Amino acid sequence: MPDFRKLIENGSAHLFDGALGTELYRRGVFINVSYDEVNLKRPELVRDVHRAYREAGAEILETNSFGGNRMRLDQHGLGNRVHEINRVAAELARDVAGDDLYVAGSIGPLGIRIEPYGPTSRDEARAIFREQAEALAEGGADVFIVETFSDLSEVEQAILGCQDAANLPIIAQMTVQVGGETIYGVDPARIALHLDNAGADVVGLNCSVGPAMLLKAIQKMAEVTNRPLSAMANAGLPREVEGRKMYMASPDYFSKYTRRFIQAGVRFVGGCCGTTPDHIAAMASQVRALRPRQRVVVADAVREAEKTPGVEPVPTEQRSRLASKVVAGEMVTSVEILPPKGGEPDDVLEKVRKLKAAGVDAVNVPDGPRAMMRMGVLASCSIIEREVGLETIPHYCCRDRNLLGMMSDLLGAHALGLRNLLIITGDPPRMGPYPDATAVFDIDSVGLTNLVRKLNEGLDPGDNPIGEPTSFFQGVGVNHASIDPDYEIHHFEWKVDAGAQYAITQPIFDVDRFLAFLERIDHVRIPVIAAIWPLVSFRNAESLNNEVPGVEVPAEVLKRMQVASEKGKEEGMQEGLAIAREMVARLEPHVQGVQVSAPFGKVDFALEVFEALSGWTAGVKP
């Protein structure tokens, strides 16, 4: 079989096949199974689809391996069969292609987010793609086609993984939405430049909506790259007809757009979701009759696409009073208070007024702690700052909002004047009284920290300008008592790399353990605020130790609380206060601040803890 690079270089238009999944579904494969496993269970069915596209006139057959990476196969218990499934996928296509057609090894997204907005590292993603590509090459693929990607970071790792696996050319295709941009807001010109720079031999778009919108996007790509272009559209958006999803774009309609794609300079055309052998047959006559026009890259368009967006962030010390003190190296104080249970904030506001009068720097407000329903954290903090004038540190968690909702929330919070944030992943709903509630977790705390850093640079996740930048002072949580300290340290490193500017700990009860943890993160040290929970009874200590994730109360502290509580309620509270003050006194030289929780809303009790700070008196900050 001639090298596929010859096909890339010959200047002619060439035809891919259409949708594999659509055809397998039409032949009775249910949607709740792994379509990639069909290669092993019903290989002749896959061959039948390939034959139908060969007979329709396709020159390049894609393997049935779009979801054949380890992450997706793991969802079906097939992660240990990655190599077998992909090798067989290529062999089946090769059987039908013979020596006169080409085989393209299909590689789709992982189905998870990778850094900077997800927990999977770029290196991990690259290795997963390499594993799949190696098997496809072994099975006889002539070219890799990485397709239907939305994330530039992920598609780059797919290209690199393919390059690691074999010396085969690479076609790289992104997918865009109705407006012509990716879900992250990246426009076609920037897509083309990124795929070009990443090393793809052919760049293009697939899936999306239908050929009309895809053509407009491809024309913008043609202005900025000399790489050959590819376009493989869906047969329109699916519509529900008598309970079935139907794609409405006809073969004749696709034939007309095939001509337009080629006239726009597209070299490789084909079909995506909803297209059938009839669509490919209609396209074949246009491909044989036409030659793509010569394209001219427009210098102005390239310069516009290459512009580095973003603005200089607001200096950290100017973002809030809290940020100013932290940057200056001063000790900061805060008290954690739960948001109102209902819609009436008066009780919370009264407590916050006491905190302001006592001289604390800020009030921490959790975001649905332990998956409990309370007033929204951003609304609560906005009311507090407006009514009392004390700065807040809203805890903002990833559990309840998708990526779009988070961006909307954060822009709204900034418009309301909120400037401090504590970014957390959030407790899963099953911990709370509503176990049937669903969690979103579009991104975790590392991804959200990256998102806030982008907003502070005046950019959305797709690096598109948002106008005036936000000026959040962004902190993260850190668990010094993690059962897996190595992972916690790595996770903290990722948070700092993502742009975290300070950290607040889980409640500290073992100072020696905490100081040992501080030594281990010294290489990525940012200002750390120590969280203190003044115990009120032995039962309170037992509950925290056994029921609150991330909290560990040492046996010595439990024993002290037990002995004191047996003497009476007041003695138990005083012993808890004494323990908290002892810890604050030891921690003061090593941390940037102290955050005290107000157990059961007892703010007066919480304020007494600060008396252990040097120079503290009520109403006068140290």
XYZ file of C-alpha atoms in Angstrom:
622
model
C 0.000 0.000 0.000
C 1.492 3.434 -0.910
C 2.455 5.715 1.976
C -0.536 7.834 2.996
C 1.748 10.874 2.851
C 1.671 10.524 -0.949
C -2.079 11.036 -0.755
C -1.576 14.131 1.375
C 0.894 15.580 -1.095
C -0.920 14.911 -4.382
C -3.221 17.932 -4.205
C -6.428 15.998 -4.985
C -9.599 15.567 -2.942
C -10.151 12.238 -1.204
C -13.177 10.611 0.380
C -13.482 9.110 3.850
C -16.349 6.880 4.916
C -19.330 7.913 7.045
C -20.563 7.125 10.538
C -19.664 3.700 11.932
C -21.761 4.040 15.086
C -24.852 5.023 13.113
C -24.550 1.959 10.894
C -23.893 -0.419 13.779
C -26.954 0.973 15.542
C -29.046 0.451 12.404
C -27.859 -3.153 12.419
C -29.101 -3.783 15.951
C -26.242 -2.828 18.293
C -27.746 -1.271 21.423
C -26.456 2.095 22.619
C -25.714 0.852 26.161
C -22.808 -1.372 25.106
C -19.237 -0.657 24.114
C -19.262 -0.187 20.350
C -15.527 -0.861 20.328
C -16.073 -4.323 21.845
C -18.236 -5.192 18.826
C -14.897 -5.739 17.035
C -14.426 -8.831 19.199
C -18.001 -10.012 19.669
C -19.405 -9.463 16.172
C -16.460 -8.874 13.829
C -18.437 -9.764 10.695
C -20.923 -6.993 11.451
C -18.073 -4.466 11.527
C -16.741 -5.869 8.241
C -20.209 -5.474 6.716
C -20.211 -1.757 7.556
C -16.726 -1.299 6.125
C -17.812 -3.150 2.937
C -20.864 -0.924 2.586
C -18.661 2.170 2.663
C -16.149 0.623 0.272
C -18.935 -0.121 -2.195
C -20.236 3.449 -1.766
C -16.915 4.820 -3.010
C -14.927 5.633 0.120
C -11.158 5.659 -0.345
C -10.309 5.686 3.379
C -11.989 3.464 5.974
C -11.945 4.459 9.630
C -11.480 1.802 12.278
C -14.224 1.065 14.788
C -12.131 2.387 17.677
C -13.341 5.916 18.439
C -13.901 5.056 22.121
C -11.077 2.532 22.311
C -8.904 4.293 24.869
C -8.338 2.900 28.347
C -10.450 5.537 30.126
C -13.566 4.870 28.060
C -13.120 1.104 27.954
C -12.740 1.020 31.743
C -16.340 2.207 31.974
C -17.355 -1.125 30.425
C -14.845 -3.239 32.364
C -12.659 -3.557 29.270
C -9.611 -1.517 30.268
C -7.397 -4.607 30.157
C -8.309 -5.252 26.497
C -7.223 -1.951 24.954
C -4.548 -3.481 22.751
C -6.689 -6.377 21.562
C -9.745 -4.237 20.742
C -7.764 -1.664 18.770
C -5.542 -4.138 16.954
C -8.585 -6.118 15.836
C -10.377 -2.883 14.829
C -7.513 -2.087 12.451
C -7.323 -5.657 11.167
C -11.049 -5.695 10.327
C -10.779 -2.457 8.362
C -7.587 -3.711 6.707
C -9.349 -6.919 5.610
C -11.941 -4.889 3.720
C -9.590 -2.159 2.506
C -7.189 -4.640 0.945
C -4.311 -3.130 -0.995
C -6.251 -0.399 -2.766
C -7.933 1.501 0.087
C -6.416 3.176 3.136
C -7.173 2.537 6.813
C -7.402 5.420 9.294
C -7.011 4.527 12.947
C -9.775 6.441 14.758
C -8.909 7.961 18.147
C -11.460 9.978 20.117
C -11.271 11.984 23.367
C -10.735 10.337 26.741
C -14.140 11.343 28.054
C -12.573 13.115 31.052
C -10.988 16.506 31.559
C -7.225 16.812 31.665
C -5.115 19.563 33.173
C -5.453 22.498 33.531
C -9.188 21.828 34.117
C -9.108 18.192 35.210
C -7.187 15.784 37.436
C -5.510 13.814 34.634
C -2.062 15.125 33.743
C -0.950 15.795 30.186
C 1.680 13.069 30.453
C -0.949 10.536 31.579
C -3.210 11.495 28.674
C -0.325 11.214 26.206
C 0.501 7.714 27.452
C -3.154 6.605 27.133
C -3.320 7.835 23.541
C 0.030 6.220 22.733
C -1.240 2.853 24.014
C -4.234 2.985 21.671
C -2.233 4.237 18.688
C 0.377 1.495 19.028
C -2.311 -1.176 18.737
C -3.930 0.511 15.728
C -0.578 0.719 13.956
C 0.124 -2.935 14.701
C -3.243 -3.867 13.208
C -2.440 -2.162 9.905
C -3.543 1.483 10.084
C -2.013 3.759 7.429
C -2.850 7.032 9.174
C -4.113 8.163 12.569
C -7.207 10.344 12.752
C -7.744 12.041 16.121
C -11.243 13.445 15.968
C -14.133 15.149 17.740
C -11.940 16.918 20.289
C -13.083 20.085 22.074
C -10.040 20.763 24.248
C -6.840 22.033 22.591
C -4.747 20.666 25.443
C -6.193 17.176 25.032
C -5.910 17.028 21.239
C -2.275 18.074 21.519
C -1.599 15.099 23.790
C -3.410 12.837 21.325
C -1.130 14.052 18.524
C 1.966 13.571 20.666
C 0.798 10.107 21.702
C 0.370 9.120 18.063
C 3.812 10.469 17.226
C 5.250 8.391 20.066
C 3.494 5.255 18.811
C 4.425 5.074 15.117
C 5.794 7.026 12.180
C 2.421 7.522 10.566
C 0.788 10.758 9.352
C -1.834 12.326 11.614
C -5.154 13.963 10.773
C -6.363 16.104 13.674
C -9.960 17.305 13.882
C -11.758 19.407 16.465
C -15.483 19.871 16.900
C -17.257 23.202 17.224
C -20.691 24.316 18.338
C -23.432 26.211 16.537
C -21.563 29.510 16.878
C -18.479 28.071 15.220
C -16.351 27.854 18.396
C -15.404 25.008 20.723
C -17.173 24.618 24.056
C -14.230 26.560 25.512
C -14.799 29.423 23.070
C -11.825 28.765 20.754
C -12.445 30.023 17.216
C -11.547 28.108 14.012
C -8.484 30.227 13.188
C -6.885 29.498 16.550
C -7.836 25.830 16.208
C -6.011 25.642 12.883
C -2.871 27.324 14.210
C -2.793 25.109 17.292
C -3.206 21.859 15.349
C -0.613 23.052 12.840
C 1.899 23.884 15.586
C 1.193 20.601 17.381
C 2.445 18.686 14.346
C -0.690 17.386 12.611
C -0.253 16.620 8.908
C -3.888 17.451 8.102
C -6.107 19.755 10.187
C -9.833 20.095 10.188
C -13.232 19.781 11.832
C -15.755 16.998 12.264
C -19.057 16.207 13.932
C -20.509 19.563 15.100
C -23.895 20.463 13.631
C -24.120 20.121 9.880
C -22.203 20.964 6.713
C -23.380 24.582 6.393
C -21.942 25.696 9.710
C -18.859 23.523 9.296
C -18.107 25.134 5.922
C -18.048 28.624 7.459
C -15.636 27.452 10.130
C -13.387 25.664 7.633
C -13.161 28.817 5.519
C -11.750 30.651 8.542
C -9.199 27.885 9.084
C -8.154 28.117 5.437
C -7.077 31.721 5.953
C -4.377 30.908 8.509
C -2.797 27.539 7.653
C -1.146 25.901 4.649
C -1.821 22.432 6.026
C -4.276 20.279 4.038
C -7.813 20.608 5.399
C -10.388 17.966 6.292
C -14.118 18.287 6.957
C -16.514 15.574 8.099
C -19.875 16.953 9.173
C -22.851 15.424 10.930
C -26.023 14.922 8.946
C -27.494 17.937 10.749
C -28.804 17.923 14.296
C -30.839 14.845 15.255
C -34.583 15.292 15.605
C -36.989 13.112 17.504
C -39.454 11.430 15.165
C -41.933 9.065 16.803
C -39.530 8.429 19.644
C -36.471 7.880 17.440
C -33.498 10.176 16.874
C -33.266 10.928 13.157
C -30.627 12.881 11.237
C -32.355 14.899 8.543
C -29.611 16.051 6.123
C -30.117 14.063 2.907
C -27.438 12.494 0.694
C -28.247 15.048 -2.019
C -27.717 17.903 0.434
C -24.372 16.419 1.440
C -23.400 16.123 -2.228
C -23.924 19.866 -2.708
C -21.823 20.711 0.318
C -19.098 18.323 -0.769
C -18.643 20.508 -3.829
C -18.537 23.621 -1.643
C -16.002 22.088 0.740
C -13.693 21.139 -2.106
C -14.092 24.539 -3.735
C -13.051 26.041 -0.390
C -9.828 24.032 -0.552
C -10.744 21.009 1.580
C -8.717 17.931 0.625
C -10.327 15.227 2.765
C -14.099 14.962 3.119
C -16.355 12.398 4.704
C -19.296 12.025 7.041
C -19.784 11.903 10.785
C -22.832 11.164 12.965
C -25.948 10.269 11.020
C -24.239 9.793 7.652
C -24.660 6.494 5.821
C -23.291 4.704 2.737
C -25.933 6.587 0.731
C -24.395 9.896 1.818
C -20.909 8.703 0.884
C -22.097 7.456 -2.494
C -23.615 10.879 -3.214
C -20.387 12.586 -2.195
C -18.179 10.291 -4.291
C -19.165 11.784 -7.648
C -18.250 15.273 -6.455
C -14.885 14.120 -5.120
C -13.977 12.457 -8.407
C -14.993 15.460 -10.487
C -13.397 18.310 -8.545
C -9.945 19.416 -7.526
C -9.522 21.626 -4.441
C -8.688 25.230 -5.230
C -5.308 26.637 -4.332
C -5.532 28.452 -1.008
C -3.789 31.637 0.016
C -3.022 32.191 3.681
C -4.090 35.706 4.691
C -1.321 37.397 6.681
C -3.726 39.657 8.591
C -5.839 36.685 9.613
C -2.749 34.836 10.876
C -1.590 37.830 12.892
C -5.049 38.251 14.406
C -5.226 34.544 15.353
C -1.715 34.615 16.828
C -2.369 37.597 19.064
C -1.673 36.816 22.701
C -4.885 37.671 24.527
C -5.204 38.668 28.143
C -4.163 41.602 30.257
C -1.872 42.203 33.203
C -3.619 40.952 36.360
C -4.445 43.362 39.179
C -1.558 43.237 41.715
C -2.396 40.780 44.470
C -2.118 43.304 47.293
C -4.750 45.491 45.626
C -7.406 42.795 45.365
C -8.770 42.939 48.919
C -7.884 44.077 52.425
C -7.186 40.463 53.308
C -4.832 40.118 50.320
C -3.044 43.316 51.291
C -2.321 42.010 54.814
C -1.224 38.592 53.596
C 1.172 40.068 51.015
C 2.584 42.374 53.704
C 3.312 39.356 55.899
C 0.856 40.346 58.636
C -1.089 37.852 60.715
C -4.724 37.580 59.573
C -7.731 36.327 61.501
C -11.077 34.953 60.411
C -14.020 33.050 61.852
C -16.045 30.435 59.997
C -19.832 30.804 60.147
C -22.398 28.701 58.312
C -24.755 30.498 55.911
C -28.427 30.780 56.948
C -30.559 27.630 56.851
C -33.430 29.541 55.287
C -33.939 32.832 53.550
C -33.603 35.055 56.618
C -30.013 36.252 57.306
C -30.582 38.396 60.432
C -29.152 35.891 62.920
C -25.989 35.431 60.832
C -25.615 39.189 60.357
C -25.799 39.765 64.110
C -22.976 37.284 64.666
C -20.880 38.882 61.922
C -21.321 42.311 63.542
C -19.762 40.872 66.710
C -16.819 39.618 64.674
C -16.308 42.994 63.049
C -16.465 44.758 66.393
C -13.895 42.313 67.794
C -11.505 43.161 64.963
C -11.281 39.967 62.899
C -10.233 40.453 59.297
C -12.817 38.290 57.546
C -15.598 35.755 57.936
C -15.340 32.377 56.217
C -18.599 31.088 54.757
C -18.772 27.399 53.674
C -20.544 26.341 50.481
C -23.085 23.641 51.297
C -20.814 22.003 53.920
C -21.208 18.241 54.230
C -23.731 18.419 51.373
C -26.274 20.255 53.557
C -28.781 22.664 52.031
C -28.282 26.294 53.069
C -28.497 29.726 51.500
C -26.160 30.063 48.537
C -22.673 31.055 49.575
C -22.254 33.924 47.110
C -25.613 35.437 48.058
C -24.785 35.056 51.767
C -21.396 36.719 51.358
C -22.797 39.536 49.265
C -25.401 40.288 51.957
C -22.766 40.172 54.721
C -20.404 42.557 52.956
C -23.221 44.923 52.034
C -24.935 44.959 55.436
C -21.951 44.667 57.794
C -18.926 45.763 55.795
C -16.718 42.862 56.863
C -14.834 41.038 54.116
C -15.886 37.465 53.436
C -14.050 34.389 52.229
C -16.685 32.375 50.386
C -15.870 28.701 49.991
C -16.749 27.936 46.371
C -17.068 24.251 45.493
C -17.167 22.334 42.223
C -19.863 19.855 43.258
C -22.993 21.706 42.215
C -22.134 23.580 39.020
C -20.964 22.814 35.532
C -18.188 24.796 33.902
C -20.567 27.327 32.359
C -22.378 27.852 35.657
C -19.104 28.416 37.485
C -17.986 31.097 35.056
C -21.361 32.830 35.348
C -21.257 32.639 39.152
C -17.726 33.992 39.393
C -18.326 36.905 37.051
C -21.482 37.734 39.012
C -19.638 37.451 42.341
C -16.991 39.852 41.108
C -19.643 42.315 39.955
C -21.161 42.152 43.466
C -17.824 43.125 44.961
C -16.643 39.774 46.325
C -12.868 39.446 46.023
C -11.683 36.600 48.272
C -12.284 32.961 47.354
C -11.499 29.599 48.895
C -11.714 27.014 46.112
C -12.692 23.486 47.122
C -13.881 20.366 45.302
C -16.824 19.838 47.684
C -18.312 16.928 49.628
C -20.270 14.361 47.575
C -24.087 14.557 47.970
C -24.317 11.081 49.513
C -22.774 12.519 52.691
C -25.776 14.746 53.277
C -29.521 14.324 53.795
C -30.206 14.312 50.036
C -28.272 11.242 48.808
C -30.254 11.126 45.552
C -29.018 14.580 44.565
C -26.503 14.452 41.738
C -23.027 15.953 41.753
C -21.547 17.684 38.727
C -17.785 17.839 39.295
C -17.139 19.141 35.775
C -13.774 20.217 37.152
C -12.069 19.804 40.508
C -10.387 22.377 42.738
C -7.221 22.361 40.608
C -9.218 23.023 37.461
C -11.257 25.749 39.140
C -8.084 27.410 40.423
C -6.831 27.487 36.849
C -10.151 28.929 35.705
C -10.006 31.753 38.287
C -6.404 32.524 37.306
C -7.570 32.853 33.685
C -10.398 35.189 34.701
C -7.868 37.283 36.640
C -5.908 37.555 33.381
C -9.032 38.696 31.538
C -9.575 35.383 29.728
C -12.191 32.660 29.574
C -11.143 28.958 29.448
C -10.690 29.221 25.676
C -8.283 32.157 26.107
C -10.844 34.598 24.739
C -10.877 38.109 26.261
C -13.695 38.808 28.732
C -13.073 42.549 28.962
C -11.940 43.855 32.321
C -10.206 41.083 34.319
C -11.500 39.862 37.633
C -9.341 40.467 40.713
C -9.957 37.501 42.971
C -7.606 36.617 45.809
C -7.810 32.859 45.398
C -7.060 30.324 48.071
C -7.311 26.546 48.276
C -7.821 23.952 50.957
C -5.073 21.642 52.177
C -5.398 18.529 54.330
C -2.270 18.020 56.422
C -3.838 14.915 58.017
C -4.595 13.094 54.751
C -4.466 9.298 54.853
C -2.366 9.561 51.669
C 0.070 12.397 52.398
C 2.111 11.855 49.221
C -0.955 12.369 47.061
C -2.024 15.386 49.122
C 1.385 16.980 48.593
C 1.270 16.333 44.848
C -2.256 17.732 44.750
C -1.100 20.820 46.639
C 1.764 21.257 44.151
C -0.798 21.206 41.325
C -2.923 23.810 43.118
C 0.040 26.150 43.562
C 1.047 25.631 39.935
C -2.541 26.455 38.930
C -2.344 29.838 40.662
C -3.337 29.370 44.327
C -2.238 32.380 46.399
C -2.928 31.107 49.926
C -4.183 27.971 51.627
C -6.490 27.208 54.554
C -5.994 23.925 56.364
C -8.451 21.378 57.652
C -8.951 21.760 61.449
C -5.639 21.136 63.223
C -5.528 19.036 66.392
C -2.008 17.601 66.090
C 0.447 20.498 65.792
C 3.529 18.288 65.405
C 1.956 16.470 62.469
C 1.000 19.763 60.867
C 4.501 21.237 61.238
C 5.994 18.103 59.674
C 3.598 18.550 56.747
C 4.658 22.197 56.393
C 8.255 21.069 55.982
C 7.236 18.748 53.146
C 5.533 21.542 51.194
C 8.245 24.113 51.825
C 9.331 23.932 48.156
C 5.899 25.214 47.054
C 5.076 27.234 50.120
C 2.388 29.872 49.854
C 0.839 31.677 52.847
C -0.971 29.151 55.049
C -3.876 29.990 57.359
C -4.327 27.448 60.147
C -7.888 26.279 60.839
C -8.769 25.767 64.506
C -11.929 24.071 65.792
C -12.415 24.731 69.514
C -13.975 21.590 70.944
C -17.007 22.009 73.209
C -17.331 18.465 74.600
C -15.985 14.933 74.396
C -18.950 13.988 72.211
C -18.070 16.818 69.846
C -14.468 15.561 69.663
C -15.599 11.967 69.021
C -17.980 13.078 66.295
C -15.329 15.098 64.488
C -12.824 12.261 64.728
C -15.205 9.606 63.392
C -17.585 11.387 61.055
C -15.885 14.361 59.412
C -13.593 13.528 56.472
C -10.134 15.044 56.759
C -10.294 15.539 60.533
C -8.274 13.434 62.957
C -8.341 14.121 66.708
C -5.346 12.551 68.515
C -5.925 10.146 71.419
C -4.304 12.595 73.849
C -6.812 15.325 72.953
C -9.728 12.898 73.133
C -8.594 11.820 76.597
C -8.327 15.424 77.835
C -11.816 16.204 76.516
C -13.240 13.035 78.078
C -11.816 13.775 81.518
C -12.980 17.406 81.422
C -16.454 16.623 80.055
C -17.079 14.085 82.798
C -16.775 16.981 85.254
C -19.467 19.006 83.489
C -20.479 20.894 80.361
C -18.666 24.103 81.300
C -15.474 22.236 82.189
C -15.579 20.475 78.798
C -15.898 23.773 76.941
C -13.081 25.369 78.921
C -10.792 22.434 78.216
C -11.609 22.673 74.499
C -10.807 26.389 74.621
C -7.521 25.718 76.395
C -6.509 23.128 73.788
C -7.342 25.557 70.963
C -5.327 28.366 72.571
C -2.341 26.080 73.108
C -2.360 25.169 69.421
C -2.690 28.793 68.299
C 0.287 29.813 70.450
C 2.439 27.066 68.923
C 1.256 27.713 65.379
C 1.601 31.514 65.347
C 5.301 31.620 64.327
C 4.721 29.198 61.459
C 1.545 30.418 59.727
C 0.158 33.524 58.088
C -3.141 33.503 59.899
C -5.684 31.684 62.026
C -9.227 30.732 61.092
C -11.424 29.665 63.994
C -14.656 27.776 63.496
C -17.626 28.872 65.554
C -18.962 25.517 66.837
C -22.751 25.482 66.801
C -22.647 29.190 65.910
C -20.918 30.198 69.199
C -18.989 33.224 67.875
C -18.147 34.545 71.380
C -16.502 31.213 72.149
C -14.577 31.354 68.862
C -13.332 34.874 69.569
C -11.847 33.764 72.896
C -9.424 31.526 70.962
C -7.691 34.578 69.470
C -6.557 35.648 72.954
C -3.633 33.265 72.457
C -2.312 35.493 69.645
C 0.357 37.946 70.741
C -1.050 41.447 71.016
C -4.688 40.443 70.626
C -7.400 42.167 72.635
C -11.041 42.437 71.655
C -11.402 45.153 69.060
C -7.649 45.516 68.551
C -6.015 43.305 65.978
C -2.531 41.948 66.691
